[in-house]
PDB file of C-alpha atoms in Angstrom:
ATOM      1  CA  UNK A   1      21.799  -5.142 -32.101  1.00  0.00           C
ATOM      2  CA  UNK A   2      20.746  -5.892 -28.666  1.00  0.00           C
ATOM      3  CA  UNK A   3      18.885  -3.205 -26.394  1.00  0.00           C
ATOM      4  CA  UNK A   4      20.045  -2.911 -23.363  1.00  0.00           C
ATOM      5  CA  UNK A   5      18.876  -0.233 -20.106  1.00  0.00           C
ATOM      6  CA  UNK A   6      22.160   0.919 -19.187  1.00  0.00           C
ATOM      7  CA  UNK A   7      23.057   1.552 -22.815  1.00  0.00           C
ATOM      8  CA  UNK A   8      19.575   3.568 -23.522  1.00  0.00           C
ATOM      9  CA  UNK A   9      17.823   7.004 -22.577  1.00  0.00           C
ATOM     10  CA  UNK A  10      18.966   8.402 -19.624  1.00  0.00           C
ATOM     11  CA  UNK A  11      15.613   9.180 -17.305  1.00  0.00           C
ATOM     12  CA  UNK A  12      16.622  10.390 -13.988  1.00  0.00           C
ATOM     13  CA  UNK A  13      14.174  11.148 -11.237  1.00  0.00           C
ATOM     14  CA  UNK A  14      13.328  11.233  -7.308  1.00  0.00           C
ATOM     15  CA  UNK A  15      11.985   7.738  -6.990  1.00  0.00           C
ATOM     16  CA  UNK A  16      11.918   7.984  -3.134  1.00  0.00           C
ATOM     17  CA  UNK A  17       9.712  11.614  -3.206  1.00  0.00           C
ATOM     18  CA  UNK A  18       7.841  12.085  -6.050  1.00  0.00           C
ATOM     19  CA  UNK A  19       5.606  14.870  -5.226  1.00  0.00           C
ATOM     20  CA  UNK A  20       7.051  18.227  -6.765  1.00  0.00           C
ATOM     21  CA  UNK A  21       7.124  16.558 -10.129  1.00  0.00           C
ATOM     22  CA  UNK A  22       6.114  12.872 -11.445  1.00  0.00           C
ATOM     23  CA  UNK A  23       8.158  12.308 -13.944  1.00  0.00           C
ATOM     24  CA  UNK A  24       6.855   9.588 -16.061  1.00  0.00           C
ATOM     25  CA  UNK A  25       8.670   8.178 -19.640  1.00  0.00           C
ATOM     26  CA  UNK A  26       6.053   6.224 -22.102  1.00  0.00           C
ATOM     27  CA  UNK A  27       7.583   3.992 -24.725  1.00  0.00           C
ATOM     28  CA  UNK A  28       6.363   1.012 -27.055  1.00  0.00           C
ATOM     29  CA  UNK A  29      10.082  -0.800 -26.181  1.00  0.00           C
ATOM     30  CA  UNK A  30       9.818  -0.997 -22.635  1.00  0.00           C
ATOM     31  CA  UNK A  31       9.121  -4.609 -21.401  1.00  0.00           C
ATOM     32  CA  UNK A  32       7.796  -6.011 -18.189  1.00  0.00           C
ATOM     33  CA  UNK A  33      11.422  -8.048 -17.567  1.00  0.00           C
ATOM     34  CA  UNK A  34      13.522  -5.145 -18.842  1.00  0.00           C
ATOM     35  CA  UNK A  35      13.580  -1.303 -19.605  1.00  0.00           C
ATOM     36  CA  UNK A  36      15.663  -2.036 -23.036  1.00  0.00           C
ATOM     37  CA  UNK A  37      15.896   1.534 -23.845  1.00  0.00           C
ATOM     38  CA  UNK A  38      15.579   3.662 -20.578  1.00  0.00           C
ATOM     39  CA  UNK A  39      17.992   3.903 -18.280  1.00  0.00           C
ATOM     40  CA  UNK A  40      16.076   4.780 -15.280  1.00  0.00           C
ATOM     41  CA  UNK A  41      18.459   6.181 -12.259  1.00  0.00           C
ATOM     42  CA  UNK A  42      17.381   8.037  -9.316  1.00  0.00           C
ATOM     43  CA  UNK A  43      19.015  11.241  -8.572  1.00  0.00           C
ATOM     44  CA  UNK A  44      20.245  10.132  -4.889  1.00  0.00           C
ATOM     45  CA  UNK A  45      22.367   7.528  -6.654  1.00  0.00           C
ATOM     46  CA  UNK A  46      23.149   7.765 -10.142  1.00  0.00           C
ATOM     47  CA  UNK A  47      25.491   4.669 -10.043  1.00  0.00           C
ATOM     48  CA  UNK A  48      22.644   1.768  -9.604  1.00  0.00           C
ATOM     49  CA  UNK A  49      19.830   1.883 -12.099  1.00  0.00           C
ATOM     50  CA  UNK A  50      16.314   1.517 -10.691  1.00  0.00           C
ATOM     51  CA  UNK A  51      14.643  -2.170 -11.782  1.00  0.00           C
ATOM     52  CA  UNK A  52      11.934  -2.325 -14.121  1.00  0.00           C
ATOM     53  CA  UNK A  53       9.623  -4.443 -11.743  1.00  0.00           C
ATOM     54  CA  UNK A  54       9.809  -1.088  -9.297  1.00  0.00           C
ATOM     55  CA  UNK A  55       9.432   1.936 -12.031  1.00  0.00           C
ATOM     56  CA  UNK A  56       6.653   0.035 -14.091  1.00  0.00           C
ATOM     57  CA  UNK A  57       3.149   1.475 -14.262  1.00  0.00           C
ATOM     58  CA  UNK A  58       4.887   4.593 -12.083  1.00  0.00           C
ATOM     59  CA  UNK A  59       7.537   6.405 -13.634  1.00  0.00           C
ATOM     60  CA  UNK A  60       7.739   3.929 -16.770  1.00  0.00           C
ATOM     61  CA  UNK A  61       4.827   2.964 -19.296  1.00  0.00           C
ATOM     62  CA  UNK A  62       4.553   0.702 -21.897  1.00  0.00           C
ATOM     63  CA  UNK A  63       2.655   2.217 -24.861  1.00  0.00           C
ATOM     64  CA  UNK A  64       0.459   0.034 -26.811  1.00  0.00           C
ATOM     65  CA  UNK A  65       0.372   2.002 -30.060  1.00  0.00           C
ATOM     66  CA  UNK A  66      -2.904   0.775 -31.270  1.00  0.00           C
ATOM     67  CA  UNK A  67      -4.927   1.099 -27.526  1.00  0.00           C
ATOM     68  CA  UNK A  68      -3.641   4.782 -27.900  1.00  0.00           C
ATOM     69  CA  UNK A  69      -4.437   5.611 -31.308  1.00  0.00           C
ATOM     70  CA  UNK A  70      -8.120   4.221 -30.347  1.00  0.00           C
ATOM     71  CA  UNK A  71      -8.836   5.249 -26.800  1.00  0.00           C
ATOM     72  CA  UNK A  72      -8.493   9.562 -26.435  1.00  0.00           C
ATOM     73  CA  UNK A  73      -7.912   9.584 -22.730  1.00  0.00           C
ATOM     74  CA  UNK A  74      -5.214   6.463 -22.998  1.00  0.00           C
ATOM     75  CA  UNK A  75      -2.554   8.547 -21.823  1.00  0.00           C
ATOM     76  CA  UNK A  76      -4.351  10.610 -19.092  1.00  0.00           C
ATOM     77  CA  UNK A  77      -5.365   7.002 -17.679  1.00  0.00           C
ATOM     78  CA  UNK A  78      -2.217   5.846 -17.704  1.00  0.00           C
ATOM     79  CA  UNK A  79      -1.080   8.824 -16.062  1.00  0.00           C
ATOM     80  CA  UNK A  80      -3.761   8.122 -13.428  1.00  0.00           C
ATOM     81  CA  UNK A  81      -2.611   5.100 -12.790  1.00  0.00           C
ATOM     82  CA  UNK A  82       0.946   6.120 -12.507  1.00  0.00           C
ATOM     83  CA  UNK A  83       0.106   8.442  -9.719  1.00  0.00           C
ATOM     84  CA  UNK A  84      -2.499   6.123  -7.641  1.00  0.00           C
ATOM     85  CA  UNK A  85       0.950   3.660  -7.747  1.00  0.00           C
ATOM     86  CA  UNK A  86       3.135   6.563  -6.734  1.00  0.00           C
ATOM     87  CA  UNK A  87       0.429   7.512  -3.928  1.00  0.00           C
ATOM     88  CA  UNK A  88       0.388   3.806  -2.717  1.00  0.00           C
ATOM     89  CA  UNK A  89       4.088   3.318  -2.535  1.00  0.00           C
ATOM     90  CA  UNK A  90       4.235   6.716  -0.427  1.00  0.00           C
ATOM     91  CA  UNK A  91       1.602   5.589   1.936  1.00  0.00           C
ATOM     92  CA  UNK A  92       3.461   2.459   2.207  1.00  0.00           C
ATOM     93  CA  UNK A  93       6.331   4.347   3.157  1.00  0.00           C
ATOM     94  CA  UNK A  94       4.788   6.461   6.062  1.00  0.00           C
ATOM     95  CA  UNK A  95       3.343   3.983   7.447  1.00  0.00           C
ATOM     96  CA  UNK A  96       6.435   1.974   7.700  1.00  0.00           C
ATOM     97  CA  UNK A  97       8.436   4.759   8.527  1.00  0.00           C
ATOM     98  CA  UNK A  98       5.817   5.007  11.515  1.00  0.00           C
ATOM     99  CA  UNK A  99       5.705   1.745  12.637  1.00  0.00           C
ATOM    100  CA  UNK A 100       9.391   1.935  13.044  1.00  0.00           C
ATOM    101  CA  UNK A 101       9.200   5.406  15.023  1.00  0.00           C
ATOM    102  CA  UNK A 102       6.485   3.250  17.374  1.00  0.00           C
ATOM    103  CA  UNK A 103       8.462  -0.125  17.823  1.00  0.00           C
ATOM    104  CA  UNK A 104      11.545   2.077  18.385  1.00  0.00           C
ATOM    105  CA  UNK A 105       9.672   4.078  21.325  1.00  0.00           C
ATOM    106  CA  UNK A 106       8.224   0.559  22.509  1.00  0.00           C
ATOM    107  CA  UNK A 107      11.633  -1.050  22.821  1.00  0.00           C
ATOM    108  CA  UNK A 108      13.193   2.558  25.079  1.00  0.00           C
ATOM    109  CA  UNK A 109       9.757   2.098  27.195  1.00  0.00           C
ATOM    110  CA  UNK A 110      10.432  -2.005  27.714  1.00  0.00           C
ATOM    111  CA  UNK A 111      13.968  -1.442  28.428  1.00  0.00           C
ATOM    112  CA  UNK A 112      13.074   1.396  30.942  1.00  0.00           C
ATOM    113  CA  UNK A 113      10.734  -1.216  32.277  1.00  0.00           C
ATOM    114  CA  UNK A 114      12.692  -4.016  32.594  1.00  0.00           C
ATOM    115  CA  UNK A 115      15.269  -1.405  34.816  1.00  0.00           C
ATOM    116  CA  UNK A 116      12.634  -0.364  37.168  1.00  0.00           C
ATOM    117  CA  UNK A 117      12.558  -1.500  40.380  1.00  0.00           C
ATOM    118  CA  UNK A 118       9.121  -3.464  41.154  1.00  0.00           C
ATOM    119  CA  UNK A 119       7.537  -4.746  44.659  1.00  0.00           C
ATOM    120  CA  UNK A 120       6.720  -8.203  43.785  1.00  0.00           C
ATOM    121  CA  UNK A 121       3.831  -7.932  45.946  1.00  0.00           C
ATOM    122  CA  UNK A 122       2.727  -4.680  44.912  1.00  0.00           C
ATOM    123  CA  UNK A 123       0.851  -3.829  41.835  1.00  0.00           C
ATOM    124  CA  UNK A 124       1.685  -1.038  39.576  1.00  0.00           C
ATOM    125  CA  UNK A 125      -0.195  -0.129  36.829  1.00  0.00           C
ATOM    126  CA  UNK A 126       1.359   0.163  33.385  1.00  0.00           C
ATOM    127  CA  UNK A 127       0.044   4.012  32.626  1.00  0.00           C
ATOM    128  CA  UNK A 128       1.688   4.917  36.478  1.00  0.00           C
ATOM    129  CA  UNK A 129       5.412   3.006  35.673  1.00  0.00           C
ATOM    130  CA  UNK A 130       8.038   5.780  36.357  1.00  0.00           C
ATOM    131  CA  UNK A 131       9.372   4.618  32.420  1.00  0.00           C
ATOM    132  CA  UNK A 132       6.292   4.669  30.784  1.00  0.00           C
ATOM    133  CA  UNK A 133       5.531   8.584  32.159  1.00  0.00           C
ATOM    134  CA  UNK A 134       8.682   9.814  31.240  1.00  0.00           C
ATOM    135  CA  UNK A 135       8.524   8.479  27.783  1.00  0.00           C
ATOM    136  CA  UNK A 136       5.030   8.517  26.781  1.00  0.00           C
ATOM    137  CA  UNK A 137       1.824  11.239  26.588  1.00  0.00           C
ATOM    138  CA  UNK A 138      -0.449   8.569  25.362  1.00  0.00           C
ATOM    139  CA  UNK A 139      -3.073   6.970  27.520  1.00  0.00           C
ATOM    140  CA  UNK A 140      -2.725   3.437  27.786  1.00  0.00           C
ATOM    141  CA  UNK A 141      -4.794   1.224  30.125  1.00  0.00           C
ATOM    142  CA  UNK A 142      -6.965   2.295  32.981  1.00  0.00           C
ATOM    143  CA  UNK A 143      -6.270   1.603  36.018  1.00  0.00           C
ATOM    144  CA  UNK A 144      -9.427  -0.463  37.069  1.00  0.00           C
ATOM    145  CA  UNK A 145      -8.970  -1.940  40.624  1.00  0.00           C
ATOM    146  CA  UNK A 146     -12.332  -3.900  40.622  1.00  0.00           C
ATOM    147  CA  UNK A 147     -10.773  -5.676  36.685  1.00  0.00           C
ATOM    148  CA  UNK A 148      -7.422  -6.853  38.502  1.00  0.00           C
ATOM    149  CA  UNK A 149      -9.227  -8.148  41.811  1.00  0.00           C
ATOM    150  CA  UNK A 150     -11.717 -10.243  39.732  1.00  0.00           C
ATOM    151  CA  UNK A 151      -8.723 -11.282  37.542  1.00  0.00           C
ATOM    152  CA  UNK A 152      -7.054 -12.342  40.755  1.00  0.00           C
ATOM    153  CA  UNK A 153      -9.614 -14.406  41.824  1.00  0.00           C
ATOM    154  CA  UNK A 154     -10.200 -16.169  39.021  1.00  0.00           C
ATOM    155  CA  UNK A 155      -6.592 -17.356  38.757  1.00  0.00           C
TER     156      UNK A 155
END
């Protein structure tokens, strides 16, 4: 008979937040191309299983029978491991989710830029634009006369 995922063990879990509870399903038939007896779904969306390639070594583990029967702390270091993946793939996360948040904020400040009015003969500097006060706290460069005039003159 074949083995397939969807036919297998239901394991459902929060894939996108593990941190109240890591849920993590050890078996000697799980294979690096395909769960064959899990069926791995996260809670959020029951309908689509998860892949194998993203719930390996972090919510599943293949058991090596033999490494487990001679190593005591074979399970608590997979378990380790499972969680150092789990950490990574949240830090990966925030700091996309962050980087979004920034280059969202970026792209309000250019386009408040690019509709205020300018002298072309005046200078302005970036911190003192009308856009970038109203939509940022964060210093950004100092306005250094004697840096622009030297700039000037070298052009």
């Amino acid at each position: 008979y074949k083995q397939v995922g969807e036919a297998g063990k239901l394991f459902i879990l929060d894939s996108i937040n593990p941190t109240r509870r890591h849920e993590v399903f050890f078996d000697d038939n799980i294979r690096y191309s395909e769960t064959k007896i899990v069926d791995i779904r996260d809670f959020r969306d029951l309908s689509v299983p998860i892949s194998v390639a993203r719930a390996i070594n972090k919510f599943l583990v293949r058991a090596e029978p033999l490494e487990s029967i001679t190593n005591k702390d074979y399970f608590w270091e997979k378990l380790k491991l499972c969680e150092e993946s789990a950490r990574r793939t949240r830090r990966t996360r925030t700091l996309m989710r962050n980087t979004l948040v920034r280059c969202k904020t970026a792209v309000k400040v250019f386009r408040a830029i690019r509709n205020t009015p300018m002298s072309p003969t005046k200078y302005v500097p970036w911190r003192k634009l009308p856009a970038v006060q109203a939509l940022s706290s964060v210093e950004t460069f100092d306005d250094d006369s004697e840096n622009i005039e030297t700039m000037r003159r070298m052009k």
